Tab-separated table of C-alpha atoms in Angstrom:
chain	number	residue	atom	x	y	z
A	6	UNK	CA	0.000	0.000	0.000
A	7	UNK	CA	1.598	3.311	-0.721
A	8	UNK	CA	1.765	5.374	2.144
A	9	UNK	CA	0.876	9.469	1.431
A	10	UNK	CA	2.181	12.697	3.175
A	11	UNK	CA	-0.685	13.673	5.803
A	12	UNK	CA	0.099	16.999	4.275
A	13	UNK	CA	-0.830	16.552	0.926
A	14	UNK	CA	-4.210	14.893	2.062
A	15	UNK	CA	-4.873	18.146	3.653
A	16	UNK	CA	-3.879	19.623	0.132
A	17	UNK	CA	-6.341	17.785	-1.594
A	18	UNK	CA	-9.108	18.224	0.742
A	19	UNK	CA	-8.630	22.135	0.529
A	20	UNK	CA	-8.762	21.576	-3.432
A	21	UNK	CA	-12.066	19.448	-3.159
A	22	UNK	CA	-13.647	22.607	-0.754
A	23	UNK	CA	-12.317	25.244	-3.889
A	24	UNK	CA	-14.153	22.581	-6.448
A	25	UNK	CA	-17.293	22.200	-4.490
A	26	UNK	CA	-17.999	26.250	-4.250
A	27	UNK	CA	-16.602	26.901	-7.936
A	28	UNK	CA	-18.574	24.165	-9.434
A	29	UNK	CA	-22.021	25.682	-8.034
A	30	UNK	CA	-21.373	29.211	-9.033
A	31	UNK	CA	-19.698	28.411	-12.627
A	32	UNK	CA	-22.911	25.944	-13.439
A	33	UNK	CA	-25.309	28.354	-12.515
A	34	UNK	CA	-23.788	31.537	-14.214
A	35	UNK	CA	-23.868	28.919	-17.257
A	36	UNK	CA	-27.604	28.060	-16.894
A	37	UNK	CA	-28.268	31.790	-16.845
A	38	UNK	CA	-26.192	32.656	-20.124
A	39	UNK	CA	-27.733	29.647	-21.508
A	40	UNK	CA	-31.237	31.188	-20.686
A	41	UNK	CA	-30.538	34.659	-21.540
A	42	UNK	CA	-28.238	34.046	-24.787
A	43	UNK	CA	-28.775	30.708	-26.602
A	44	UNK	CA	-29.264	31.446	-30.446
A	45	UNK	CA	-32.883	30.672	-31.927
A	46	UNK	CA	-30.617	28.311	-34.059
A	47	UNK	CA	-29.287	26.344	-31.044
A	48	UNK	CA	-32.789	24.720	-31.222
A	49	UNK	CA	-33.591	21.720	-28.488
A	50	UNK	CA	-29.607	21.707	-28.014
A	51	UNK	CA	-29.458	24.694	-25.444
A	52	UNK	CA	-31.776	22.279	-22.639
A	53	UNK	CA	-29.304	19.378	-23.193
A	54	UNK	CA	-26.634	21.858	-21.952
A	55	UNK	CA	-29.222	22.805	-18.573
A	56	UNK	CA	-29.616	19.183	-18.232
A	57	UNK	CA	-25.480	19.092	-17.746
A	58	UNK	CA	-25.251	22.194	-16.254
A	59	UNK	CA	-28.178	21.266	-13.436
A	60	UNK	CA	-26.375	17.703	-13.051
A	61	UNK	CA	-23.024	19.229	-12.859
A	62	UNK	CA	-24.490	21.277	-9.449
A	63	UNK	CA	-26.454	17.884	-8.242
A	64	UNK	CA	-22.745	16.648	-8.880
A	65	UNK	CA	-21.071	19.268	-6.719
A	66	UNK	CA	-23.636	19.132	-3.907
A	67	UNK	CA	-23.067	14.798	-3.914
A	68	UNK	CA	-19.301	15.564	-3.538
A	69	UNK	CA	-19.718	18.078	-0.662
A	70	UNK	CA	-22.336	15.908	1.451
A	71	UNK	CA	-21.296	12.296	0.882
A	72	UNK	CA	-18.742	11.780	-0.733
A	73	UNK	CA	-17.327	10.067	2.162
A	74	UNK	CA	-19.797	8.089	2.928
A	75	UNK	CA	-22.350	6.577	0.853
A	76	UNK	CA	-19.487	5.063	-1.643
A	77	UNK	CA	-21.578	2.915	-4.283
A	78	UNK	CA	-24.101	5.865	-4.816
A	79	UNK	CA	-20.951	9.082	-4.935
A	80	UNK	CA	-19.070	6.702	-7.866
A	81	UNK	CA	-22.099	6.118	-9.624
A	82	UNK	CA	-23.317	9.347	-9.685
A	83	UNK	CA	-19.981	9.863	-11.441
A	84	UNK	CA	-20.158	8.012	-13.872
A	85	UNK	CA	-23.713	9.563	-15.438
A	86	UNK	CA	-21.937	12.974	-17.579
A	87	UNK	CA	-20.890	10.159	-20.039
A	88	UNK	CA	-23.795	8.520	-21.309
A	89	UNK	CA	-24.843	12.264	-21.138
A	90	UNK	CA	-21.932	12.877	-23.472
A	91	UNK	CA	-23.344	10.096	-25.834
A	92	UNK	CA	-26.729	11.722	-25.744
A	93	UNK	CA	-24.899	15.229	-27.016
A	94	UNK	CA	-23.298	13.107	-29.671
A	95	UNK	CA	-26.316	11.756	-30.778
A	96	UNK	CA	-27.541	14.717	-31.089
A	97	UNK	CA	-25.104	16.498	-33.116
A	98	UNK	CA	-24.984	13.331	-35.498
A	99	UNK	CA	-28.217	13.121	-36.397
A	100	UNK	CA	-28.280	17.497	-36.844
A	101	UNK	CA	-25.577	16.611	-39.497
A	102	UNK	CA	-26.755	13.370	-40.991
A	103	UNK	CA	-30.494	13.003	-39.991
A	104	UNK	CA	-31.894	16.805	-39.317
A	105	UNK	CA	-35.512	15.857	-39.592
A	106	UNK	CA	-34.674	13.094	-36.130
A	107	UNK	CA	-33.736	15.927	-33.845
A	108	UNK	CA	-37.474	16.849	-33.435
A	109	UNK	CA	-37.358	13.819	-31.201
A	110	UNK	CA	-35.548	15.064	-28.563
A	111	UNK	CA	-38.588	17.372	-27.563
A	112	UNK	CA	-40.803	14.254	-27.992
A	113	UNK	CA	-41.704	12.320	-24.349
A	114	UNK	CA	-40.894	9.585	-25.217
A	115	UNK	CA	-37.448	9.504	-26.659
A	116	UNK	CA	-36.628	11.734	-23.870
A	117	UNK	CA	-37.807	9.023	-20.861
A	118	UNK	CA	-35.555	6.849	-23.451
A	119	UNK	CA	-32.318	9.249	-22.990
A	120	UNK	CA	-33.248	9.373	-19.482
A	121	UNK	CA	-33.592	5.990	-19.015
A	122	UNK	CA	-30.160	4.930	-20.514
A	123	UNK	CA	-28.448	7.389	-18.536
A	124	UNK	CA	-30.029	5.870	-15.278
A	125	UNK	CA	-29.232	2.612	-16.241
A	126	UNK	CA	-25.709	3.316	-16.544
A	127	UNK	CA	-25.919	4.908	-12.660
A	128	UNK	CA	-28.316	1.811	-11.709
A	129	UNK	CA	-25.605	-0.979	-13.141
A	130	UNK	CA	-22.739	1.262	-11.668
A	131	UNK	CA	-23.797	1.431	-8.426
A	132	UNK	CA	-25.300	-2.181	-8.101
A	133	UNK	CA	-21.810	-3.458	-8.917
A	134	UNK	CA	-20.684	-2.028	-6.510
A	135	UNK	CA	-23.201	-3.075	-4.022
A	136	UNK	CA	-23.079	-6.355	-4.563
A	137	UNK	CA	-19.933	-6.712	-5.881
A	138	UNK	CA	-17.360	-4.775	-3.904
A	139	UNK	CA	-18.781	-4.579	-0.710
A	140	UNK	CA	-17.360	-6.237	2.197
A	141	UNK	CA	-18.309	-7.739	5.252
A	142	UNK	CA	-17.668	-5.254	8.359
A	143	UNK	CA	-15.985	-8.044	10.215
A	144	UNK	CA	-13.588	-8.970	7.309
A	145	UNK	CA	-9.959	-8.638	7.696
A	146	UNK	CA	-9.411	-6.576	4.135
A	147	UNK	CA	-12.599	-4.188	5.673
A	148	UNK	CA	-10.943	-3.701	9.000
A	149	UNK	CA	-7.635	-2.775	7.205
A	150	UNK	CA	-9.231	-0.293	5.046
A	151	UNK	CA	-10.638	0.945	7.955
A	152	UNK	CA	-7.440	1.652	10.010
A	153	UNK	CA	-5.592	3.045	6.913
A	154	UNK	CA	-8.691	5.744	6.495
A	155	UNK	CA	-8.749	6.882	10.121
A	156	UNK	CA	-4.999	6.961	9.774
A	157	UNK	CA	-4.921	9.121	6.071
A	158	UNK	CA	-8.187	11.403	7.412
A	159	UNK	CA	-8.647	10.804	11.600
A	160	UNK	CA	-11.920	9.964	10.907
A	161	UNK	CA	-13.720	6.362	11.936
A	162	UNK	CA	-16.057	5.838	9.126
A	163	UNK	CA	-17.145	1.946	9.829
A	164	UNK	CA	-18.851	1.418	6.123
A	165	UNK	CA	-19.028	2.403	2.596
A	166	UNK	CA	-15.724	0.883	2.370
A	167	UNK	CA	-15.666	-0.838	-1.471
A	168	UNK	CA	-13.365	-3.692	-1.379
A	169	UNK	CA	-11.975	-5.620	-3.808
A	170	UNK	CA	-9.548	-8.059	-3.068
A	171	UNK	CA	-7.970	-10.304	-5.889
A	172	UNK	CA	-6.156	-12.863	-4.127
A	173	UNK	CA	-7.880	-13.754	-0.331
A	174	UNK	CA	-6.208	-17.048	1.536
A	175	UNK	CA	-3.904	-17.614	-1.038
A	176	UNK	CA	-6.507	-18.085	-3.690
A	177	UNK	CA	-7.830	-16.227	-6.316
A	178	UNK	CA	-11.065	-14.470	-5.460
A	179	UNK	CA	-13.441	-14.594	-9.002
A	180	UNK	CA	-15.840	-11.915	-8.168
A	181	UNK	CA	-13.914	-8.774	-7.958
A	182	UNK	CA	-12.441	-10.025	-11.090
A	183	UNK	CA	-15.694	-10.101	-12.514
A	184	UNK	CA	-16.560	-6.812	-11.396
A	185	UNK	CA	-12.915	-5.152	-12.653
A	186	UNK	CA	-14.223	-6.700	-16.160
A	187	UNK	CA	-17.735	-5.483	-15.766
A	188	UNK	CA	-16.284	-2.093	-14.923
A	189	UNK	CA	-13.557	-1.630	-17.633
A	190	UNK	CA	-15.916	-3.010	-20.411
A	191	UNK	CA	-18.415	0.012	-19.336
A	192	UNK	CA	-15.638	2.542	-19.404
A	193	UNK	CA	-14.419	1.633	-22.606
A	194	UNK	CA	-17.858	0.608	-24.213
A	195	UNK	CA	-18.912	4.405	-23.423
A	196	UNK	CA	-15.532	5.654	-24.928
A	197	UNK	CA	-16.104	3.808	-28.162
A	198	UNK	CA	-19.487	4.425	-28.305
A	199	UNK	CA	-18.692	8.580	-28.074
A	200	UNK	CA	-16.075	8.289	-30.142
A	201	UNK	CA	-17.487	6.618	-33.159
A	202	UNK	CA	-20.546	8.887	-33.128
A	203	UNK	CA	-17.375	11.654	-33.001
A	204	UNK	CA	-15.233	10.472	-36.034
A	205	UNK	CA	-18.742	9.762	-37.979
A	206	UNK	CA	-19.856	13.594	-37.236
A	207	UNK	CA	-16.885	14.653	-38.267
A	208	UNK	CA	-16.775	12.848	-41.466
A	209	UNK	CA	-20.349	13.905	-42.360
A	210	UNK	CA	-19.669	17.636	-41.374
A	211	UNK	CA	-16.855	17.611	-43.844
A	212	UNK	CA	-19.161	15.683	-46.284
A	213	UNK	CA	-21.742	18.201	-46.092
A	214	UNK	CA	-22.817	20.563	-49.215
A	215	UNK	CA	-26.763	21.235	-48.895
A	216	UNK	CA	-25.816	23.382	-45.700
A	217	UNK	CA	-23.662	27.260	-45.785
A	218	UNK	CA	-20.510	28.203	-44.707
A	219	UNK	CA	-21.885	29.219	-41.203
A	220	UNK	CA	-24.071	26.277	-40.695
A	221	UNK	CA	-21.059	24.342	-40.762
A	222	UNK	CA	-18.989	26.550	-39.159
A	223	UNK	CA	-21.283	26.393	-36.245
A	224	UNK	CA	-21.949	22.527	-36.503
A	225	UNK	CA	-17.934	22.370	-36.020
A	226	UNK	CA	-17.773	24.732	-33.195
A	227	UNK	CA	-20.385	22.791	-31.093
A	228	UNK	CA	-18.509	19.533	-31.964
A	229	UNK	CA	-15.329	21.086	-30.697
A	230	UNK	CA	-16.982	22.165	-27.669
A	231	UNK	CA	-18.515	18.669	-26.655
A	232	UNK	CA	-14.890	17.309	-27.689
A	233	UNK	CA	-13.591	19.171	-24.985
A	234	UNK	CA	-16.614	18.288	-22.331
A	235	UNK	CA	-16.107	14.844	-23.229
A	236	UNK	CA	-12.240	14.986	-22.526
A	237	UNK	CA	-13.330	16.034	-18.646
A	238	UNK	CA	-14.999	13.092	-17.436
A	239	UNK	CA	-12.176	10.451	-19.717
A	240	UNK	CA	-9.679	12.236	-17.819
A	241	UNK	CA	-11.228	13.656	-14.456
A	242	UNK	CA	-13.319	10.498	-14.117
A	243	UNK	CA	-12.768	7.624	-15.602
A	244	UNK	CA	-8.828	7.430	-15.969
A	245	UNK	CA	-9.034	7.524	-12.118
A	246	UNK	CA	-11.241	5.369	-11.785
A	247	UNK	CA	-9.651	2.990	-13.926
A	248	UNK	CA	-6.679	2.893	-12.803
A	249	UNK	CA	-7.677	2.755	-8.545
A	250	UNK	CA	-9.728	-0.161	-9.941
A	251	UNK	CA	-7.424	-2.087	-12.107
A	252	UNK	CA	-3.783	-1.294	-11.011
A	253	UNK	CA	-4.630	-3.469	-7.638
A	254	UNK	CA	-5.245	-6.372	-9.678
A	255	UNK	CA	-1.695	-5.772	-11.824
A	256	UNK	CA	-0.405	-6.024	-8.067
A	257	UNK	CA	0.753	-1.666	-9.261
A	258	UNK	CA	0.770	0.683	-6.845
A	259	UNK	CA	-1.155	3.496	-6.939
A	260	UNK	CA	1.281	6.397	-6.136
A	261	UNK	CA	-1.411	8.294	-4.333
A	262	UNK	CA	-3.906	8.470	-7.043
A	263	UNK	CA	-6.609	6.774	-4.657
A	264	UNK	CA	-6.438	9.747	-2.296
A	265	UNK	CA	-5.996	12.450	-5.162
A	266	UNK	CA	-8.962	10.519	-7.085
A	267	UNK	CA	-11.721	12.901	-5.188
A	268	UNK	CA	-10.040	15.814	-6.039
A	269	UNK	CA	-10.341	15.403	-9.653
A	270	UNK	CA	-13.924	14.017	-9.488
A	271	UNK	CA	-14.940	17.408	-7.790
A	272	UNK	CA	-12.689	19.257	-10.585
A	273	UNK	CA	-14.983	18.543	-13.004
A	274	UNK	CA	-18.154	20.180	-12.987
A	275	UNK	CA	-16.725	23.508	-12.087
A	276	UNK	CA	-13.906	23.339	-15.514
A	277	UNK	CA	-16.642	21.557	-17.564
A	278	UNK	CA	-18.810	25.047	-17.106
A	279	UNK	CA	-16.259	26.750	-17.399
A	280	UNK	CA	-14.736	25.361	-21.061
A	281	UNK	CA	-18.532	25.622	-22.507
A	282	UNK	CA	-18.486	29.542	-21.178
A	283	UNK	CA	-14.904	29.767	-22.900
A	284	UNK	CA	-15.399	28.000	-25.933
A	285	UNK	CA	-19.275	28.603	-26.972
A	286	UNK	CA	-19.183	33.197	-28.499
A	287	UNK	CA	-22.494	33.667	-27.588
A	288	UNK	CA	-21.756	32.846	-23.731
A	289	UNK	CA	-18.297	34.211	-23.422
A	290	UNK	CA	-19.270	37.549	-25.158
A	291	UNK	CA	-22.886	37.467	-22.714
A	292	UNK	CA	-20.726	36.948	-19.690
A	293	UNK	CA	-18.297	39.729	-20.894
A	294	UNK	CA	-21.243	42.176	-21.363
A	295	UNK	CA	-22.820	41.392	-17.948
A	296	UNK	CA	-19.089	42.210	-16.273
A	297	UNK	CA	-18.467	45.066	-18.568
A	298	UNK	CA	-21.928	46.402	-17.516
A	299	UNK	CA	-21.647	45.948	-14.026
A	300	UNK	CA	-18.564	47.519	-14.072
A	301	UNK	CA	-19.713	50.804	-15.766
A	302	UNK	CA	-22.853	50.799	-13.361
A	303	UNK	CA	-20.093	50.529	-10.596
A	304	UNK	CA	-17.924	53.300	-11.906
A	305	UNK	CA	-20.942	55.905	-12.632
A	306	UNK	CA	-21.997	55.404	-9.126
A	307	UNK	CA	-18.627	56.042	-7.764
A	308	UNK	CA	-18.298	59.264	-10.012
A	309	UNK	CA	-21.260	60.639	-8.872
A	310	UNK	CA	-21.167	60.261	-5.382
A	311	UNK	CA	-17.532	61.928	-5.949
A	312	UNK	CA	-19.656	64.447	-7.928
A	313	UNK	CA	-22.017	65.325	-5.504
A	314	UNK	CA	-19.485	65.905	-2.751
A	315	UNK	CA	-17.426	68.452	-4.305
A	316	UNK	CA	-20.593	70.202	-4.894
A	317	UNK	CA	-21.317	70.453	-1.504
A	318	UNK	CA	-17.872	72.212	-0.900
């Protein structure tokens, strides 16, 4: 087991306070320039991007509360932005190849179909680990886990504790193994899945020549935008989670990434709201004009309170 600095635990805590307060306000400045200055051409798009935005808050608010506690149900929760992410891709495929589909998105029933795959991605997360990774109070590995958490965070937490351990007695233990291959075929089904609805988008965008210029300048630009929201959760979420869940069974140690593994999961709703804002004109020139306003309004006030008491002189 590698052993980490007390010190940089407390480092990584602070970090994981920063995320949890920048993640709420970044999300909900985002829902409001969403609101306030989403193109007529955006179409059904804009309330896929409050559906993220609103789960990247519920996100924030799950690390803050129980993050160390109710295990199976924090990772889970984790793991929904990505079949989100295939819903966006979707979405921007068929605008490209299939225009006359998108009208289904603001149809009830494809949508309790979208919602349902994204829940059954959280359901089949968090069941595995249920049933899968949790141990026994009384067993030896949960007792260790145990001591080395009130020794990394001098806190007595007596449950939530996932366990998987490979090799128990001398003899190889099948379920976790199961699990690790239930888990890593997820993670990379979901990557290939994105990814091929990416390359195809791409190739149909570039295909395209009953659309103009700025249709498919704009049809890029969102694809470049959900490239880069998709890139969060690979690297913030499921990197870490890959490799705290399958180094173990290489018998590799971690290097610390178990402990640091929280503080990238609360990273990433605060920088996914952030890249949208940065990327996307129409938000980053709104946000601009709201600052740039307030700012004026702040500096006319000043100068006329300065006005007003030199008159008095």
């Amino acid at each position: 087991m590698y052993l980490i600095d007390p010190k940089i635990l407390e480092v990584f805590t602070v970090i994981e306070h920063i995320n949890v307060g920048t993640g709420i306000i970044c999300n909900i400045i985002l829902l409001y320039l969403v609101r306030k200055f989403s193109r007529a051409s955006m179409g059904t798009y804009k309330y896929l991007l409050i559906i993220f935005a609103s789960y990247d808050i519920f996100l924030t608010c799950v690390h803050g509360t129980i993050n160390h506690n109710m295990t199976s149900f924090y990772c889970a929760s984790f793991t929904v932005p990505f079949t989100l992410m295939i819903i966006h891709f979707l979405y921007r495929y068929w605008a490209i190849k299939c225009p006359d589909r998108i009208i289904l998105f603001s149809q009830r029933p494809f949508m309790c179909l979208c919602a349902s795959f994204s829940a059954s991605g959280f359901v089949t997360w968090y069941c595995l680990c249920v049933f899968g990774l949790t141990g026994a109070p009384s067993d030896a590995s949960t007792i260790a886990a145990r001591a080395e958490y009130f020794r990394r965070y001098n806190r007595n937490v007596t449950d939530s504790y996932l366990i998987a351990e490979h090799w128990k007695d001398g003899n190889f233990n099948l379920r976790p193994a199961l699990v690790l291959l239930c888990f890593d075929s997820i993670i990379f089904g979901c990557i290939t899945l994105a990814s091929s609805l990416c390359i195809l988008t791409l190739h149909h965008i570039a295909k395209a020549q009953t659309i103009s210029a700025y249709s498919k300048y704009l049809h890029q630009k969102l694809l470049k935008t959900l490239i880069a929201q998709t890139a969060l959760p690979v690297i913030l979420v499921y990197i870490p989670y890959f490799c705290i869940l399958t180094l173990p069974f290489l018998a590799i140690p971690d290097y610390g990434l178990t402990s640091a593994c929280t503080a990238f999961n609360s990273a990433f709703p605060a920088v996914d709201a952030i890249i949208v804002i940065a990327l996307m004109k129409d938000y980053r020139v709104g946000l601009a004009s709201i600052v740039t306003r307030r700012s004026r309004r702040t500096t006319t006030v000043s100068s006329g309170g300065m006005t007003t008491k030199g008159a008095s002189k």
